[in-house]
């Protein structure tokens, strides 16, 4: 059953609530099933973790399942060290007893495990629904491998149904906004751009930036868009993760599927 596109633009954490307003009305148990699938995918990723590993640790509800499962292993004696992708993740990981450090101390990581907002068949991602995209990309890029953990709703044939987060420096916001819109026009893309949290209470990232969410619907050439966006001086980073993830654990009603690049 279709529901109206009129919806809350964001939840309490500033995350856009796209799926609630662009698809069908959620079934009563859908939220809890999706959370159970997120947990299953997160627990599967523990199979990739070896003693002594240096781990990048993602942000979001799926990553939080991973952190809790990893914490249980650590308390059973698993020796790993983690680098967080957000302050939220660092707080939870430390509370789980996981030893945490920074990329200054460990500039090269073995594996990053993180969630995603969308995954396409080439394993390109949209990330940043939780506002941590800049640190998530820095950590993933510093890792030999990135494994994505997700529920099945995140698999899409083409990226763009989820608004693309673009992390921008607050200085010169108007000029950056305009430059982003010009990039979209030059690439034949259209869709509304909005400041996450709104003008009165903009969402501020861990790095002190704002986020513009771009409702583009379909991104047919993600690499071209990525290159054009990072060339804008006021853009700190965007949520297109291209060529970073090598594998995804995706859980749904039939269990956890291992997805690799097409
Ligand atoms: C945070 C992210 C998250 O990984 C993404 O939003 C998925 O979140 P969740 O696991 O809660 O569905 O990119 O910036």
XYZ file of C-alpha atoms in Angstrom, residues 12-244:
233
model
C 15.800 12.741 16.386
C 19.336 11.920 15.259
C 18.892 13.996 12.125
C 18.631 10.931 9.869
C 16.322 11.381 6.856
C 13.268 9.135 7.062
C 13.104 8.331 3.382
C 11.978 4.761 3.507
C 9.000 5.609 5.612
C 7.688 8.038 3.045
C 8.614 6.691 -0.347
C 7.609 3.061 -0.166
C 4.713 1.176 1.299
C 3.237 1.449 4.740
C 5.461 -0.548 7.121
C 3.907 -3.696 8.528
C 3.582 -3.840 12.278
C 6.584 -6.146 12.755
C 8.716 -4.708 9.985
C 10.868 -2.539 12.215
C 11.697 -5.340 14.600
C 12.329 -7.795 11.732
C 14.653 -5.325 10.084
C 16.497 -4.893 13.367
C 16.780 -8.668 13.796
C 18.216 -8.903 10.256
C 20.682 -6.125 11.018
C 21.815 -8.096 14.056
C 22.183 -11.310 12.025
C 24.330 -9.547 9.413
C 26.418 -7.916 12.122
C 27.060 -11.206 13.908
C 28.037 -12.880 10.620
C 30.776 -10.274 10.152
C 32.478 -11.592 13.287
C 33.624 -14.511 11.098
C 35.955 -12.076 9.330
C 37.539 -10.891 12.564
C 40.818 -12.590 13.559
C 42.823 -12.235 16.773
C 45.227 -9.304 16.653
C 43.286 -7.445 13.971
C 43.169 -3.676 13.695
C 39.522 -2.889 12.997
C 37.647 0.100 11.649
C 34.326 0.201 13.438
C 31.298 1.723 11.714
C 28.393 3.880 12.820
C 24.629 3.271 12.858
C 22.195 0.750 14.242
C 23.683 -2.200 12.322
C 27.204 -1.255 13.365
C 25.976 -1.035 16.951
C 24.913 -4.696 16.776
C 28.412 -5.486 15.522
C 30.005 -3.531 18.375
C 27.924 -5.397 20.974
C 28.724 -8.787 19.431
C 32.410 -7.882 19.178
C 32.379 -6.680 22.773
C 31.112 -10.083 23.916
C 33.995 -11.780 22.061
C 36.511 -9.344 23.554
C 35.249 -10.110 27.032
C 35.807 -13.792 26.161
C 39.447 -13.006 25.376
C 39.563 -11.885 21.724
C 42.424 -9.421 21.283
C 41.605 -6.664 18.761
C 41.975 -2.928 18.619
C 39.441 -0.626 17.002
C 39.322 2.784 15.365
C 35.881 4.398 15.587
C 34.056 6.190 12.772
C 32.162 8.464 15.160
C 32.132 9.632 18.736
C 28.927 7.628 19.260
C 30.679 4.476 18.146
C 33.715 5.199 20.302
C 31.557 5.617 23.403
C 29.672 2.364 22.800
C 32.797 0.395 21.873
C 34.644 1.538 24.978
C 31.641 0.676 27.136
C 31.765 -2.819 25.595
C 35.396 -3.149 26.686
C 36.883 -2.893 23.184
C 40.304 -1.270 23.093
C 40.074 1.848 20.920
C 42.688 4.039 19.301
C 43.033 6.527 16.430
C 44.387 6.516 12.893
C 47.257 8.656 14.222
C 48.445 5.655 16.210
C 47.305 2.994 13.728
C 47.252 4.549 10.258
C 46.629 1.232 8.507
C 43.783 -1.124 9.413
C 43.051 -4.741 8.486
C 39.283 -4.568 8.185
C 36.437 -2.088 8.521
C 32.920 -3.311 9.284
C 30.183 -0.746 8.689
C 26.536 -0.389 7.678
C 25.152 1.335 4.589
C 22.037 3.146 3.440
C 22.130 1.627 -0.052
C 24.216 -1.046 -1.809
C 24.190 -1.417 -5.592
C 25.239 -4.531 -7.583
C 28.765 -3.110 -8.078
C 29.008 -2.763 -4.274
C 28.927 1.016 -4.530
C 27.280 2.468 -1.454
C 25.386 5.447 -0.182
C 26.390 6.113 3.398
C 25.937 8.942 5.836
C 22.342 8.514 6.963
C 23.741 8.659 10.488
C 25.878 11.680 9.683
C 29.267 9.986 10.029
C 30.231 9.726 6.356
C 33.481 11.708 6.469
C 35.060 9.694 9.268
C 33.534 6.502 7.858
C 35.227 7.120 4.523
C 38.573 8.039 6.072
C 38.529 4.850 8.139
C 37.361 2.640 5.241
C 40.045 4.098 2.969
C 42.684 3.306 5.608
C 41.572 -0.339 5.715
C 42.697 -3.224 3.565
C 39.091 -4.439 3.355
C 35.636 -3.042 4.036
C 32.782 -5.409 4.816
C 29.258 -4.009 4.779
C 26.541 -5.293 7.100
C 22.915 -4.592 6.254
C 19.347 -5.795 6.130
C 17.969 -6.700 2.718
C 16.127 -3.376 2.249
C 19.505 -1.763 1.563
C 20.084 -3.668 -1.700
C 19.080 -1.525 -4.693
C 19.560 -1.864 -8.462
C 20.578 1.815 -8.760
C 21.755 4.181 -6.017
C 19.793 7.324 -5.241
C 16.495 6.348 -3.637
C 18.079 7.320 -0.333
C 19.032 11.021 -0.330
C 22.755 11.433 -0.898
C 24.405 13.047 2.144
C 27.011 15.681 1.333
C 29.119 16.913 4.251
C 29.945 20.598 3.825
C 31.956 23.227 5.669
C 29.591 25.769 7.317
C 31.621 28.708 5.943
C 30.286 29.741 2.564
C 27.270 27.435 2.749
C 25.278 29.407 0.179
C 28.081 29.274 -2.387
C 28.672 25.564 -1.778
C 24.949 24.871 -2.082
C 24.904 26.645 -5.435
C 27.994 24.780 -6.647
C 26.429 21.441 -5.694
C 23.260 22.336 -7.607
C 25.374 23.266 -10.627
C 27.086 19.866 -10.511
C 23.680 18.190 -10.522
C 22.495 20.301 -13.463
C 25.723 19.647 -15.415
C 25.274 15.901 -14.904
C 21.579 15.970 -15.807
C 20.486 15.175 -12.256
C 17.575 16.823 -10.511
C 16.232 16.677 -7.007
C 15.812 18.829 -3.954
C 18.750 19.690 -1.731
C 18.053 20.249 1.954
C 20.086 21.198 4.991
C 19.840 18.346 7.480
C 18.130 19.515 10.654
C 16.895 22.716 8.985
C 18.120 26.308 9.120
C 17.326 26.824 12.800
C 18.978 23.679 14.141
C 21.323 22.297 11.514
C 22.762 18.883 12.255
C 26.479 19.239 13.053
C 28.810 16.333 12.365
C 31.590 15.131 14.659
C 33.963 17.189 12.523
C 31.897 20.374 12.887
C 30.359 20.306 9.418
C 26.803 20.470 8.071
C 25.097 17.915 5.859
C 23.152 18.603 2.684
C 20.820 15.754 1.691
C 20.233 15.462 -2.053
C 17.031 13.686 -3.111
C 18.256 12.621 -6.554
C 16.155 9.459 -7.002
C 18.578 7.766 -9.432
C 22.362 8.111 -9.671
C 23.296 6.333 -12.904
C 26.945 7.488 -12.958
C 28.080 7.547 -9.311
C 31.796 7.871 -10.116
C 31.266 11.010 -12.217
C 29.090 12.545 -9.525
C 31.610 11.652 -6.818
C 34.470 13.266 -8.727
C 32.503 16.448 -9.394
C 31.349 16.815 -5.787
C 34.788 16.451 -4.190
C 36.099 19.129 -6.550
C 33.866 21.744 -4.851
C 36.010 23.552 -2.242
C 33.291 23.659 0.442
C 32.475 19.952 0.181
C 34.287 17.985 2.870
C 33.023 14.603 1.604
C 30.005 12.917 0.092
C 28.246 9.677 0.892
C 29.110 7.809 -2.321
C 31.494 4.990 -1.387
C 32.859 3.714 -4.671
C 35.232 0.767 -4.855
C 35.728 0.680 -1.096
